[in-house]
Coordinates of C-alpha atoms in Angstrom, one line a residue:
Chain A
X4 CA 38.1 127.0 -19.9
X5 CA 41.3 126.3 -20.2
X6 CA 43.8 128.9 -18.1
X7 CA 47.1 129.0 -18.0
X8 CA 49.6 131.7 -16.6
X9 CA 50.6 134.2 -19.8
X10 CA 54.2 134.0 -18.7
X11 CA 54.7 130.5 -19.7
X12 CA 55.6 129.6 -22.5
X13 CA 54.7 127.4 -25.2
X14 CA 54.6 123.7 -24.8
X15 CA 54.7 122.9 -28.4
X16 CA 56.2 125.4 -30.8
X17 CA 55.0 125.2 -34.8
X18 CA 51.4 126.0 -34.5
X19 CA 50.7 122.6 -34.8
X20 CA 46.9 121.5 -34.7
X21 CA 45.9 118.3 -33.5
X22 CA 45.9 116.5 -36.4
X23 CA 49.4 117.6 -36.8
X24 CA 50.0 115.9 -34.0
X25 CA 49.1 112.4 -35.5
X26 CA 50.9 112.9 -38.7
X27 CA 53.8 114.2 -37.4
X28 CA 54.3 111.4 -34.9
X29 CA 52.3 108.8 -37.1
X30 CA 54.5 109.5 -40.3
X31 CA 57.7 108.5 -38.1
X32 CA 56.7 104.2 -37.2
X33 CA 55.0 103.9 -41.4
X34 CA 57.6 105.4 -43.2
X35 CA 60.4 102.5 -43.6
X36 CA 63.5 102.8 -41.6
X37 CA 66.0 105.9 -42.5
X38 CA 69.4 105.2 -43.0
X39 CA 70.8 106.5 -40.2
X40 CA 68.2 104.0 -37.9
X41 CA 69.6 100.8 -39.9
X42 CA 73.1 102.1 -39.0
X43 CA 72.4 102.8 -35.8
X44 CA 71.0 99.4 -35.4
X45 CA 73.4 98.3 -36.9
X46 CA 76.5 99.6 -34.8
X47 CA 74.3 98.1 -31.4
X48 CA 73.5 94.4 -33.4
X49 CA 77.3 94.4 -33.4
X50 CA 77.5 95.6 -29.2
X51 CA 74.9 93.1 -28.4
X52 CA 76.6 90.6 -30.6
X53 CA 79.9 91.0 -28.3
X54 CA 78.5 91.2 -25.2
X55 CA 76.6 88.0 -26.3
X56 CA 79.7 85.7 -26.6
X57 CA 80.8 87.6 -23.1
X58 CA 77.9 86.5 -21.8
X59 CA 78.3 82.5 -23.3
X60 CA 82.2 82.7 -21.6
X61 CA 80.6 83.6 -18.2
X62 CA 77.9 80.9 -18.5
X63 CA 80.2 78.4 -19.7
X64 CA 83.2 79.3 -17.4
X65 CA 81.5 80.5 -14.3
X66 CA 82.2 83.8 -12.7
X67 CA 85.9 82.8 -12.7
X68 CA 86.1 84.9 -15.9
X69 CA 85.1 87.7 -13.7
X70 CA 87.9 89.7 -12.3
X71 CA 87.1 89.4 -8.8
X72 CA 88.6 87.9 -6.0
X73 CA 88.5 87.1 -2.2
X74 CA 88.4 90.6 -0.9
X75 CA 86.2 91.9 -4.4
X76 CA 83.8 89.3 -4.0
X77 CA 81.3 92.8 -5.7
X78 CA 82.4 94.9 -8.8
X79 CA 81.6 95.7 -12.1
X80 CA 78.4 93.5 -11.7
X81 CA 76.5 95.3 -8.8
X82 CA 78.2 98.1 -9.8
X83 CA 76.3 97.9 -13.3
X84 CA 73.0 96.8 -11.5
X85 CA 72.5 99.5 -9.9
X86 CA 73.7 102.0 -12.5
X87 CA 70.7 100.4 -14.8
X88 CA 68.2 100.6 -12.4
X89 CA 69.4 104.5 -11.8
X90 CA 68.6 104.8 -15.1
X91 CA 64.7 103.5 -15.2
X92 CA 64.3 106.3 -12.3
X93 CA 63.3 109.6 -14.4
X94 CA 61.0 107.7 -16.6
X95 CA 58.7 106.8 -13.7
X96 CA 59.3 109.6 -11.8
X97 CA 58.6 111.8 -15.5
X98 CA 55.1 109.5 -15.7
X99 CA 54.3 109.5 -12.0
X100 CA 55.6 112.1 -10.3
X101 CA 55.6 114.9 -12.5
X102 CA 51.7 113.4 -13.3
X103 CA 51.1 114.1 -10.0
X104 CA 52.1 117.1 -9.7
X105 CA 50.6 118.4 -12.6
X106 CA 53.2 119.5 -14.7
X107 CA 52.1 119.1 -18.0
X108 CA 55.7 119.5 -20.1
X109 CA 56.4 116.3 -19.4
X110 CA 53.4 114.9 -21.9
X111 CA 55.8 115.5 -24.8
X112 CA 59.3 113.2 -22.8
X113 CA 56.9 110.8 -21.1
X114 CA 57.2 108.2 -23.4
X115 CA 60.6 107.5 -24.4
X116 CA 61.5 108.2 -20.7
X117 CA 59.2 104.9 -19.8
X118 CA 60.6 102.5 -22.4
X119 CA 64.1 103.8 -21.0
X120 CA 63.2 103.4 -17.6
X121 CA 61.6 99.2 -19.2
X122 CA 64.9 98.6 -20.9
X123 CA 67.4 99.5 -18.0
X124 CA 65.3 97.2 -16.1
X125 CA 66.0 95.1 -18.6
X126 CA 69.8 95.6 -18.8
X127 CA 70.2 95.6 -15.0
X128 CA 68.4 92.3 -14.6
X129 CA 71.4 90.4 -16.3
X130 CA 73.5 91.4 -13.8
X131 CA 72.1 89.7 -10.1
X132 CA 70.9 86.7 -13.2
X133 CA 74.4 86.0 -14.6
X134 CA 76.5 86.4 -10.6
X135 CA 74.1 83.5 -9.8
X136 CA 76.6 81.1 -12.1
X137 CA 73.7 79.6 -12.8
X138 CA 70.4 82.1 -14.9
X139 CA 68.5 79.3 -15.8
X140 CA 67.4 78.3 -12.5
X141 CA 69.0 80.9 -10.7
X142 CA 65.6 83.4 -11.3
X143 CA 63.4 80.3 -9.9
X144 CA 66.0 79.9 -6.6
X145 CA 64.6 83.9 -5.6
X146 CA 61.6 83.1 -5.6
X147 CA 59.8 81.8 -2.1
X148 CA 58.5 78.8 -4.1
X149 CA 58.7 74.9 -2.4
X150 CA 62.0 73.2 -3.2
X151 CA 63.4 69.7 -3.3
X152 CA 64.7 70.4 -0.1
X153 CA 61.6 69.9 1.2
X154 CA 60.0 73.4 3.1
X155 CA 63.3 75.7 3.5
X156 CA 62.4 79.4 1.8
X157 CA 63.4 82.2 0.9
X158 CA 65.3 84.6 3.3
X159 CA 63.2 87.4 4.1
X160 CA 65.3 88.9 6.3
X161 CA 68.0 89.2 3.7
X162 CA 68.3 93.1 1.5
X163 CA 68.3 90.8 -1.9
X164 CA 65.6 89.0 -1.8
X165 CA 63.8 91.9 -0.7
X166 CA 65.5 93.6 -4.5
X167 CA 63.8 90.8 -6.5
X168 CA 60.5 92.1 -5.2
X169 CA 60.7 95.1 -5.9
X170 CA 62.4 95.2 -9.2
X171 CA 59.9 92.1 -10.3
X172 CA 57.3 94.8 -8.2
X173 CA 58.6 98.1 -10.7
X174 CA 59.5 96.7 -13.6
X175 CA 56.6 94.9 -14.7
X176 CA 54.4 98.0 -12.9
X177 CA 56.2 100.5 -14.8
X178 CA 55.6 97.9 -18.1
X179 CA 51.6 97.8 -17.4
X180 CA 51.7 102.1 -17.0
X181 CA 53.7 102.3 -20.2
X182 CA 51.7 100.4 -21.8
X183 CA 48.1 101.5 -20.4
X184 CA 49.7 105.1 -22.4
X185 CA 50.2 103.6 -25.7
X186 CA 47.1 102.3 -26.2
X187 CA 45.0 105.2 -27.6
X188 CA 48.1 105.8 -29.8
X189 CA 48.4 102.3 -31.6
X190 CA 44.8 102.4 -31.9
X191 CA 45.5 106.1 -33.6
X192 CA 48.2 103.6 -36.1
X193 CA 45.8 100.7 -36.8
X194 CA 42.9 103.4 -37.7
X195 CA 45.1 105.9 -40.8
X196 CA 46.7 102.1 -41.7
X197 CA 46.0 99.0 -43.9
X198 CA 47.0 95.0 -44.5
X199 CA 49.2 94.0 -42.0
X200 CA 50.0 96.9 -40.4
X201 CA 46.2 97.7 -39.1
X202 CA 45.9 93.7 -38.1
X203 CA 49.2 94.0 -36.0
X204 CA 48.4 97.9 -33.8
X205 CA 45.0 96.2 -33.9
X206 CA 45.4 93.8 -31.3
X207 CA 47.8 96.4 -29.9
X208 CA 45.7 98.5 -29.2
X209 CA 43.2 96.0 -27.4
X210 CA 40.2 97.2 -29.2
X211 CA 40.3 100.9 -27.8
X212 CA 37.6 103.4 -29.4
X213 CA 38.2 106.4 -27.2
X214 CA 34.4 106.2 -25.5
X215 CA 33.5 109.2 -23.3
X216 CA 33.4 106.2 -20.5
X217 CA 36.6 104.7 -21.5
X218 CA 38.9 107.9 -21.5
X219 CA 37.6 108.7 -17.8
X220 CA 37.9 105.2 -16.2
X221 CA 41.4 105.2 -18.2
X222 CA 42.4 109.0 -16.2
X223 CA 41.4 107.3 -12.7
X224 CA 43.6 104.2 -14.0
X225 CA 46.6 106.3 -15.5
X226 CA 45.9 109.1 -11.6
X227 CA 46.0 106.0 -9.1
X228 CA 49.0 104.9 -10.8
X229 CA 50.7 107.1 -10.5
X230 CA 49.8 107.2 -6.7
X231 CA 51.2 103.8 -6.0
X232 CA 54.3 103.9 -8.3
X233 CA 55.3 107.3 -6.8
X234 CA 56.0 105.4 -3.5
X235 CA 57.4 102.5 -5.3
X236 CA 59.6 105.1 -6.8
X237 CA 61.3 106.0 -3.8
X238 CA 61.5 102.2 -2.3
X239 CA 63.3 100.7 -5.6
X240 CA 66.4 102.8 -4.7
X241 CA 65.8 102.8 -1.0
X242 CA 66.0 99.2 -0.9
X243 CA 68.9 99.1 -3.6
X244 CA 70.9 100.8 -1.1
X245 CA 69.7 98.5 1.9
X246 CA 71.9 95.9 -0.3
X247 CA 73.9 98.0 1.6
X248 CA 73.7 100.1 3.8
X249 CA 72.3 97.0 6.1
X250 CA 75.5 95.7 6.4
X251 CA 79.1 96.0 8.5
X252 CA 81.3 96.8 6.2
X253 CA 82.7 100.5 6.1
X254 CA 81.7 103.4 3.7
X255 CA 79.1 100.9 3.2
X256 CA 77.4 100.9 6.8
X257 CA 75.6 104.5 6.3
X258 CA 72.0 105.8 6.9
X259 CA 71.6 108.4 3.8
X260 CA 72.4 106.3 1.6
X261 CA 68.7 105.6 0.8
X262 CA 67.5 108.9 -0.3
X263 CA 71.5 109.7 -1.3
X264 CA 70.8 106.7 -3.9
X265 CA 67.2 108.4 -5.2
X266 CA 68.0 111.4 -5.7
X267 CA 71.7 109.8 -7.3
X268 CA 68.5 107.3 -9.5
X269 CA 66.7 110.8 -11.0
X270 CA 69.8 112.1 -11.4
X271 CA 71.4 109.8 -13.9
X272 CA 67.9 108.6 -15.9
X273 CA 67.5 112.6 -16.5
X274 CA 71.1 112.5 -17.7
X275 CA 70.5 109.3 -19.9
X276 CA 66.6 110.6 -20.7
X277 CA 68.5 113.8 -22.4
X278 CA 71.1 111.6 -23.9
X279 CA 68.4 109.5 -26.0
X280 CA 65.5 112.4 -26.2
X281 CA 68.6 114.9 -27.7
X282 CA 69.5 112.3 -30.0
X283 CA 65.9 111.4 -31.4
X284 CA 64.1 114.9 -31.6
X285 CA 67.0 115.6 -34.2
X286 CA 66.9 112.3 -36.0
X287 CA 62.8 112.3 -36.2
X288 CA 62.5 116.7 -36.6
X289 CA 60.7 117.2 -33.2
X290 CA 62.2 120.1 -32.3
X291 CA 58.5 121.7 -32.3
X292 CA 57.0 119.4 -29.4
X293 CA 60.2 118.3 -26.8
X294 CA 61.3 121.7 -26.8
X295 CA 64.0 124.1 -25.7
X296 CA 61.9 124.8 -22.1
X297 CA 61.9 120.5 -22.0
X298 CA 65.4 120.5 -22.2
X299 CA 65.6 123.6 -19.7
X300 CA 63.3 122.1 -17.6
X301 CA 64.7 118.7 -17.2
X302 CA 68.2 120.8 -16.7
X303 CA 66.8 122.5 -13.6
X304 CA 66.2 118.9 -12.1
X305 CA 69.5 117.3 -12.4
X306 CA 71.3 120.6 -11.5
X307 CA 68.9 120.0 -8.2
X308 CA 69.2 116.2 -7.9
X309 CA 73.3 116.9 -8.7
X310 CA 73.4 119.0 -6.0
X311 CA 71.8 116.9 -3.8
X312 CA 74.1 114.4 -4.9
X313 CA 76.7 116.3 -3.9
X314 CA 76.1 117.6 -0.4
X315 CA 75.5 113.6 0.3
X316 CA 78.8 113.2 -0.3
X317 CA 80.1 115.6 1.6
X318 CA 77.8 115.1 4.6
X319 CA 79.2 110.9 4.7
X320 CA 83.0 112.2 5.4
X321 CA 81.8 114.5 7.4
X322 CA 79.8 111.5 9.4
X323 CA 82.8 109.6 8.9
X324 CA 85.6 111.9 11.1
X325 CA 82.1 112.7 13.1
X326 CA 81.7 109.0 14.3
X327 CA 84.7 108.8 15.7
X328 CA 85.0 104.8 14.2
X329 CA 89.1 104.4 13.2
X330 CA 87.3 101.7 10.5
X331 CA 84.4 104.6 9.1
X332 CA 87.2 106.7 9.1
X333 CA 89.9 104.7 7.6
X334 CA 87.0 103.5 5.0
X335 CA 86.6 107.5 3.5
X336 CA 90.1 108.4 3.7
X337 CA 90.8 105.6 1.6
X338 CA 88.3 106.7 -0.9
X339 CA 90.1 110.4 -1.3
X340 CA 93.4 109.7 -1.2
X341 CA 94.0 106.2 -1.9
X342 CA 94.6 104.0 -4.9
X343 CA 91.3 104.5 -6.1
X344 CA 91.5 107.7 -5.8
X345 CA 91.6 109.0 -9.3
X346 CA 87.9 107.4 -9.7
X347 CA 87.0 109.2 -6.7
X348 CA 87.6 112.3 -7.8
X349 CA 86.5 111.4 -11.7
X350 CA 83.0 111.4 -9.3
X351 CA 83.2 114.3 -7.7
X352 CA 84.6 116.2 -11.3
X353 CA 81.7 114.6 -13.0
X354 CA 78.3 115.0 -10.7
X355 CA 79.4 117.8 -8.3
X356 CA 81.3 120.4 -9.9
X357 CA 79.7 119.6 -13.5
X358 CA 75.9 119.8 -13.4
X359 CA 76.2 123.5 -11.2
X360 CA 77.8 125.0 -15.1
X361 CA 73.9 124.7 -15.5
X362 CA 73.4 127.2 -13.1
X363 CA 73.8 129.2 -16.5
X364 CA 71.0 130.1 -18.4
X365 CA 73.6 130.1 -21.4
X366 CA 74.8 126.6 -20.5
X367 CA 71.6 124.9 -19.5
X368 CA 69.3 126.1 -22.5
X369 CA 73.2 125.3 -25.0
X370 CA 71.7 121.5 -26.7
X371 CA 75.2 120.6 -27.6
X372 CA 76.2 121.5 -23.5
X373 CA 73.1 119.0 -22.3
X374 CA 74.2 116.4 -24.6
X375 CA 78.0 116.6 -23.1
X376 CA 77.3 117.7 -19.2
X377 CA 74.8 114.1 -19.6
X378 CA 76.8 111.6 -20.5
X379 CA 79.6 113.6 -17.9
X380 CA 76.7 112.8 -15.5
X381 CA 76.3 109.4 -16.3
X382 CA 80.0 108.6 -16.6
X383 CA 79.8 110.2 -13.2
X384 CA 76.9 108.5 -11.5
X385 CA 79.0 104.9 -12.6
X386 CA 82.0 106.0 -10.9
X387 CA 80.2 106.1 -8.2
X388 CA 78.0 103.3 -7.4
X389 CA 82.1 101.8 -8.4
X390 CA 83.7 104.0 -5.7
X391 CA 80.8 102.8 -3.3
X392 CA 82.1 99.1 -4.2
X393 CA 85.3 98.4 -5.1
X394 CA 87.5 101.1 -2.3
X395 CA 84.9 99.6 0.7
X396 CA 86.0 95.9 0.1
X397 CA 89.6 95.9 -1.8
X398 CA 91.0 97.0 1.8
X399 CA 88.9 94.7 4.2
X400 CA 89.5 94.1 7.6
X401 CA 92.9 91.9 7.7
X402 CA 95.5 93.7 5.6
X403 CA 97.1 90.6 4.8
X404 CA 94.3 90.4 2.5
X405 CA 93.8 93.9 1.0
X406 CA 93.8 93.6 -3.3
X407 CA 92.6 95.4 -6.1
X408 CA 89.7 94.7 -8.0
X409 CA 91.1 95.1 -12.5
X410 CA 88.3 94.4 -14.3
X411 CA 88.8 91.4 -17.5
X412 CA 87.6 92.0 -21.3
X413 CA 84.8 89.6 -19.4
X414 CA 83.0 91.7 -17.2
X415 CA 83.4 94.8 -19.9
X416 CA 82.9 92.3 -22.5
X417 CA 78.9 91.3 -20.5
X418 CA 78.7 95.4 -20.0
X419 CA 78.5 96.4 -23.3
X420 CA 76.1 93.3 -23.8
X421 CA 73.5 95.3 -21.8
X422 CA 74.5 98.7 -24.3
X423 CA 73.7 96.7 -27.1
X424 CA 70.5 94.7 -25.7
X425 CA 69.6 98.8 -24.1
X426 CA 69.9 100.1 -26.8
X427 CA 68.4 97.5 -29.9
X428 CA 65.4 98.1 -27.4
X429 CA 65.6 101.3 -27.9
X430 CA 65.3 101.6 -31.4
X431 CA 63.6 99.1 -32.1
X432 CA 60.9 102.0 -30.0
X433 CA 62.4 104.2 -31.4
X434 CA 61.2 102.8 -35.3
X435 CA 57.9 100.6 -34.3
X436 CA 56.5 102.2 -31.7
X437 CA 55.1 106.3 -31.4
X438 CA 57.4 108.2 -29.5
X439 CA 55.6 110.8 -28.7
X440 CA 52.2 110.0 -26.4
X441 CA 50.2 111.6 -28.5
X442 CA 46.8 111.6 -27.0
X443 CA 48.6 113.2 -24.1
X444 CA 50.6 116.0 -26.0
X445 CA 46.5 116.6 -28.2
X446 CA 45.0 117.0 -25.4
X447 CA 47.7 120.3 -24.7
X448 CA 47.5 121.6 -27.8
X449 CA 45.0 124.5 -27.6
X450 CA 45.6 125.5 -23.9
X451 CA 49.7 125.6 -24.0
X452 CA 50.2 125.6 -28.0
X453 CA 51.6 128.3 -29.3
X454 CA 48.1 130.5 -30.3
X455 CA 47.6 130.6 -26.2
X456 CA 50.5 130.8 -24.7
X457 CA 52.3 134.3 -24.9
Chain B
X4 CA 19.8 90.8 -34.0
X5 CA 18.0 91.7 -36.5
X6 CA 17.8 94.8 -38.4
X7 CA 20.0 97.6 -38.6
X8 CA 21.6 99.7 -35.9
X9 CA 20.8 103.4 -36.3
X10 CA 23.5 106.4 -35.6
X11 CA 23.6 109.9 -36.5
X12 CA 27.4 112.1 -35.7
X13 CA 27.4 115.4 -34.7
X14 CA 31.3 116.1 -35.4
X15 CA 33.3 118.9 -33.3
X16 CA 36.8 120.0 -33.5
X17 CA 37.2 122.0 -30.6
X18 CA 36.9 119.7 -27.0
X19 CA 35.0 123.3 -25.4
X20 CA 32.8 123.3 -28.3
X21 CA 31.9 120.0 -27.8
X22 CA 31.2 120.7 -24.0
X23 CA 29.1 123.2 -24.8
X24 CA 27.3 121.9 -27.4
X25 CA 26.6 118.3 -25.4
X26 CA 24.7 120.6 -22.8
X27 CA 22.6 122.0 -25.2
X28 CA 21.7 118.7 -27.0
X29 CA 21.0 116.6 -24.0
X30 CA 18.9 119.7 -22.7
X31 CA 17.4 119.4 -26.1
X32 CA 16.1 116.5 -25.0
X33 CA 17.9 113.8 -26.9
X34 CA 19.6 110.9 -25.7
X35 CA 23.9 110.8 -25.9
X36 CA 24.5 107.0 -26.7
X37 CA 28.3 108.0 -26.6
X38 CA 31.2 110.7 -27.1
X39 CA 34.3 109.3 -28.7
X40 CA 37.1 112.0 -28.8
X41 CA 40.8 110.9 -29.8
X42 CA 42.7 112.9 -25.9
X43 CA 40.9 112.9 -22.7
X44 CA 38.8 115.7 -22.3
X45 CA 37.9 117.7 -18.6
X46 CA 34.7 117.9 -17.6
X47 CA 33.2 115.8 -19.7
X48 CA 31.9 113.2 -16.9
X49 CA 29.8 115.7 -15.5
X50 CA 27.7 117.2 -18.3
X51 CA 27.3 113.2 -19.3
X52 CA 26.1 112.9 -16.4
X53 CA 28.4 110.0 -16.0
X54 CA 29.6 109.2 -12.6
X55 CA 33.2 109.0 -10.8
X56 CA 35.0 106.1 -11.8
X57 CA 35.3 103.3 -8.7
X58 CA 38.7 102.2 -9.8
X59 CA 40.4 103.4 -7.4
X60 CA 38.4 101.6 -4.7
X61 CA 39.1 98.3 -7.0
X62 CA 43.0 99.5 -6.6
X63 CA 42.6 99.4 -2.3
X64 CA 41.6 96.5 -2.1
X65 CA 43.2 94.3 -4.7
X66 CA 46.2 96.7 -2.2
X67 CA 45.0 95.3 0.8
X68 CA 44.6 91.9 -0.5
X69 CA 48.3 92.3 -1.1
X70 CA 49.3 93.2 2.2
X71 CA 47.8 89.7 3.3
X72 CA 48.8 88.1 1.2
X73 CA 52.6 89.2 1.8
X74 CA 51.9 89.0 5.9
X75 CA 50.6 85.4 5.5
X76 CA 52.8 84.1 3.8
X77 CA 55.8 85.7 5.3
X78 CA 54.5 84.7 8.6
X79 CA 53.6 81.3 7.4
X80 CA 57.1 81.0 6.1
X81 CA 59.5 82.3 8.7
X82 CA 57.4 82.1 11.7
X83 CA 56.1 78.3 11.4
X84 CA 57.3 77.0 8.1
X85 CA 60.4 76.8 9.0
X86 CA 62.0 79.1 12.3
X87 CA 65.6 79.9 11.6
X88 CA 67.2 82.9 13.7
X89 CA 69.3 84.5 11.1
X90 CA 71.6 87.5 11.5
X91 CA 70.5 87.3 15.7
X92 CA 67.2 88.2 14.3
X93 CA 63.8 86.1 15.9
X94 CA 61.6 83.9 14.6
X95 CA 58.7 87.2 14.2
X96 CA 61.6 89.5 12.3
X97 CA 58.4 91.7 11.6
X98 CA 60.4 95.1 11.1
X99 CA 62.2 93.0 7.2
X100 CA 58.8 92.4 6.4
X101 CA 57.6 95.5 5.6
X102 CA 59.6 96.6 2.1
X103 CA 58.6 92.7 0.5
X104 CA 54.3 93.6 2.5
X105 CA 54.7 97.4 1.0
X106 CA 56.5 95.4 -3.0
X107 CA 53.1 93.0 -3.0
X108 CA 50.9 95.4 -2.8
X109 CA 51.6 97.6 -4.8
X110 CA 52.0 94.9 -7.4
X111 CA 48.6 93.8 -7.0
X112 CA 47.1 97.1 -6.5
X113 CA 48.3 98.0 -9.8
X114 CA 47.5 94.4 -11.6
X115 CA 43.8 94.6 -9.9
X116 CA 43.0 97.6 -10.8
X117 CA 44.3 97.7 -14.2
X118 CA 42.9 94.3 -14.8
X119 CA 39.5 95.0 -13.9
X120 CA 39.8 97.9 -16.1
X121 CA 40.2 96.5 -19.6
X122 CA 37.8 93.9 -17.9
X123 CA 34.9 96.4 -17.4
X124 CA 36.3 98.6 -20.3
X125 CA 36.2 96.0 -22.9
X126 CA 39.8 95.8 -23.7
X127 CA 41.7 92.3 -25.0
X128 CA 44.1 92.0 -28.2
X129 CA 41.0 90.5 -30.1
X130 CA 38.5 93.0 -29.2
X131 CA 36.9 93.9 -32.5
X132 CA 35.6 98.0 -31.4
X133 CA 32.9 99.9 -33.3
X134 CA 34.2 102.3 -35.1
X135 CA 32.2 104.9 -35.7
X136 CA 34.1 107.1 -37.6
X137 CA 38.3 106.8 -38.5
X138 CA 38.9 110.8 -37.8
X139 CA 38.4 109.8 -33.3
X140 CA 41.7 108.6 -33.4
X141 CA 43.3 111.6 -35.3
X142 CA 41.7 115.2 -34.4
X143 CA 37.9 114.4 -34.0
X144 CA 35.7 114.6 -31.1
X145 CA 31.9 113.1 -31.7
X146 CA 28.4 112.5 -30.2
X147 CA 27.0 109.5 -31.1
X148 CA 23.2 109.0 -31.1
X149 CA 21.2 105.9 -31.4
X150 CA 17.8 106.8 -33.2
X151 CA 16.5 103.5 -31.9
X152 CA 16.7 104.4 -28.4
X153 CA 15.5 108.2 -29.2
X154 CA 12.3 109.7 -28.7
X155 CA 12.9 111.7 -31.6
X156 CA 13.6 111.6 -35.1
X157 CA 16.4 111.8 -37.0
X158 CA 15.6 115.0 -38.7
X159 CA 14.9 116.3 -35.1
X160 CA 18.0 114.7 -34.1
X161 CA 20.0 116.1 -36.2
X162 CA 18.4 120.1 -36.4
X163 CA 19.7 119.8 -32.1
X164 CA 23.5 118.3 -32.6
X165 CA 23.4 121.6 -35.8
X166 CA 22.5 124.1 -33.7
X167 CA 24.8 123.7 -31.3
X168 CA 27.7 124.1 -33.3
X169 CA 28.5 120.8 -35.3
X170 CA 30.7 120.9 -38.5
X171 CA 29.0 117.8 -39.5
X172 CA 26.0 115.6 -39.2
X173 CA 26.7 112.4 -40.5
X174 CA 24.9 109.6 -40.3
X175 CA 25.8 106.0 -39.0
X176 CA 24.6 102.4 -39.5
X177 CA 25.8 98.8 -38.4
X178 CA 24.0 95.8 -39.8

């Protein structure tokens, strides 16, 4: 019945049975919060509170409290937006693309990665919303709704509007995908619980009963959603890259942007998944489920996408030179050797050189090295967006208006706000939701457990 | 409703054994009410005689609705209701309609299919499922047989389940 190549390493170690899977994962939800969790929550709530004050200042004083000037009209806001959206990509990639490719190693990590996607997209949404100045009505302006000026509609020629549709579709489809996956696991917690917890998880589990007919439909839904979400993942960052690529600014007007942005997004997304999972598996003692094999496979993806990103950087430089367009050539020369050269070379070091270390098996199977490189990659990917945006803007078509961008505390504060938001959401998820997809993992216990894969 | 509903449950802890048992139990003439599992078991649709789900067709139809809605909305707004030349594009800038059309196709396809799934599977927050055994969502697969819907006696059903390798054979009564 179960065919598995003998050369495959076990995906679940420790000789686990199906019942062990239920126990190990549900225990985290059922037991009282650990001190480490309370401390982590306190820190993220602290970040959130400080950040909320920065957001309040921003909304109260206006966008002038950011360090923007007449030349640099976009800086940390769009940098952070693109960065957070990119982080989200690994979740959908793991749940959709790897599902279509029948990669069973995704089963231990998809739940946390999808949660990361949802929270990262929520963080990303803060930036365009806050940039509108009046966020309480700004969201409505972006939608094609009739307004008081008559039948004046939103501009469907604008990539910014495409973003509205792309990100909101991405967010809602990812949320549904994630929630449908959670339903059977909520039912498991419901059936072990009593009292209030049973009631809450009873509502969350939507009356799941585990009937074969429902499982059959559930699998069809998962497969079709994966089929729909796969082009969606690719389209979202492609459309985000159109914000730049369809403009006429030297350094932005680049046809390589769509695939380059998608590769970069997966690159940074996997790095964030690793950062989070390395901590989660250690704190929750899930080493038997999230094994070194998982770490190694994710590191290989980081290495491959990091190499694609590296090729894209070099291609950009080559095309700028080859185009013969002086403005384009100057934009790239300025990136490499201008006042923001430090950011450019930080980006190159973090994104091109550091993932190449994963060619060495000793490094890609080393937890400490993986953790450090995953953080370096995320820093590098933030710099990538910063370099693209700020270095292309700060020296525009008129040398008399050339300027530098200096972030204010509000710029930094709003970024910290999103960190607080992200980690608060993630820690709440880690405490109250099953962090590993129990139903899926149970289906591979027999086929890829230690007893069968040797 | 009058009277109690009587069921016989055959409990299994191995998915391969379960598939074999379903075949044998059906061959012996027992009509299976439903099989419950903690995880999806591959091949179970075939042995139970279930047809392929038509949810993918629902997804396609809802997706088509999304495409139509997106194109109608954009052409209506940009070409007829408020025609305006923006960025040198004409009143019918079809290429710029593609991203929004794609997104709405995916959005309606996904939501329509998931909504259909919830409706046909009777999944809703206030649903009260009939729990035959709490171990269904843990580690046991259970074949449920409705005694009233079978021409065989309770003993014969129990014998058939036990002969096919059931770990336990239990009774469950719902009022």
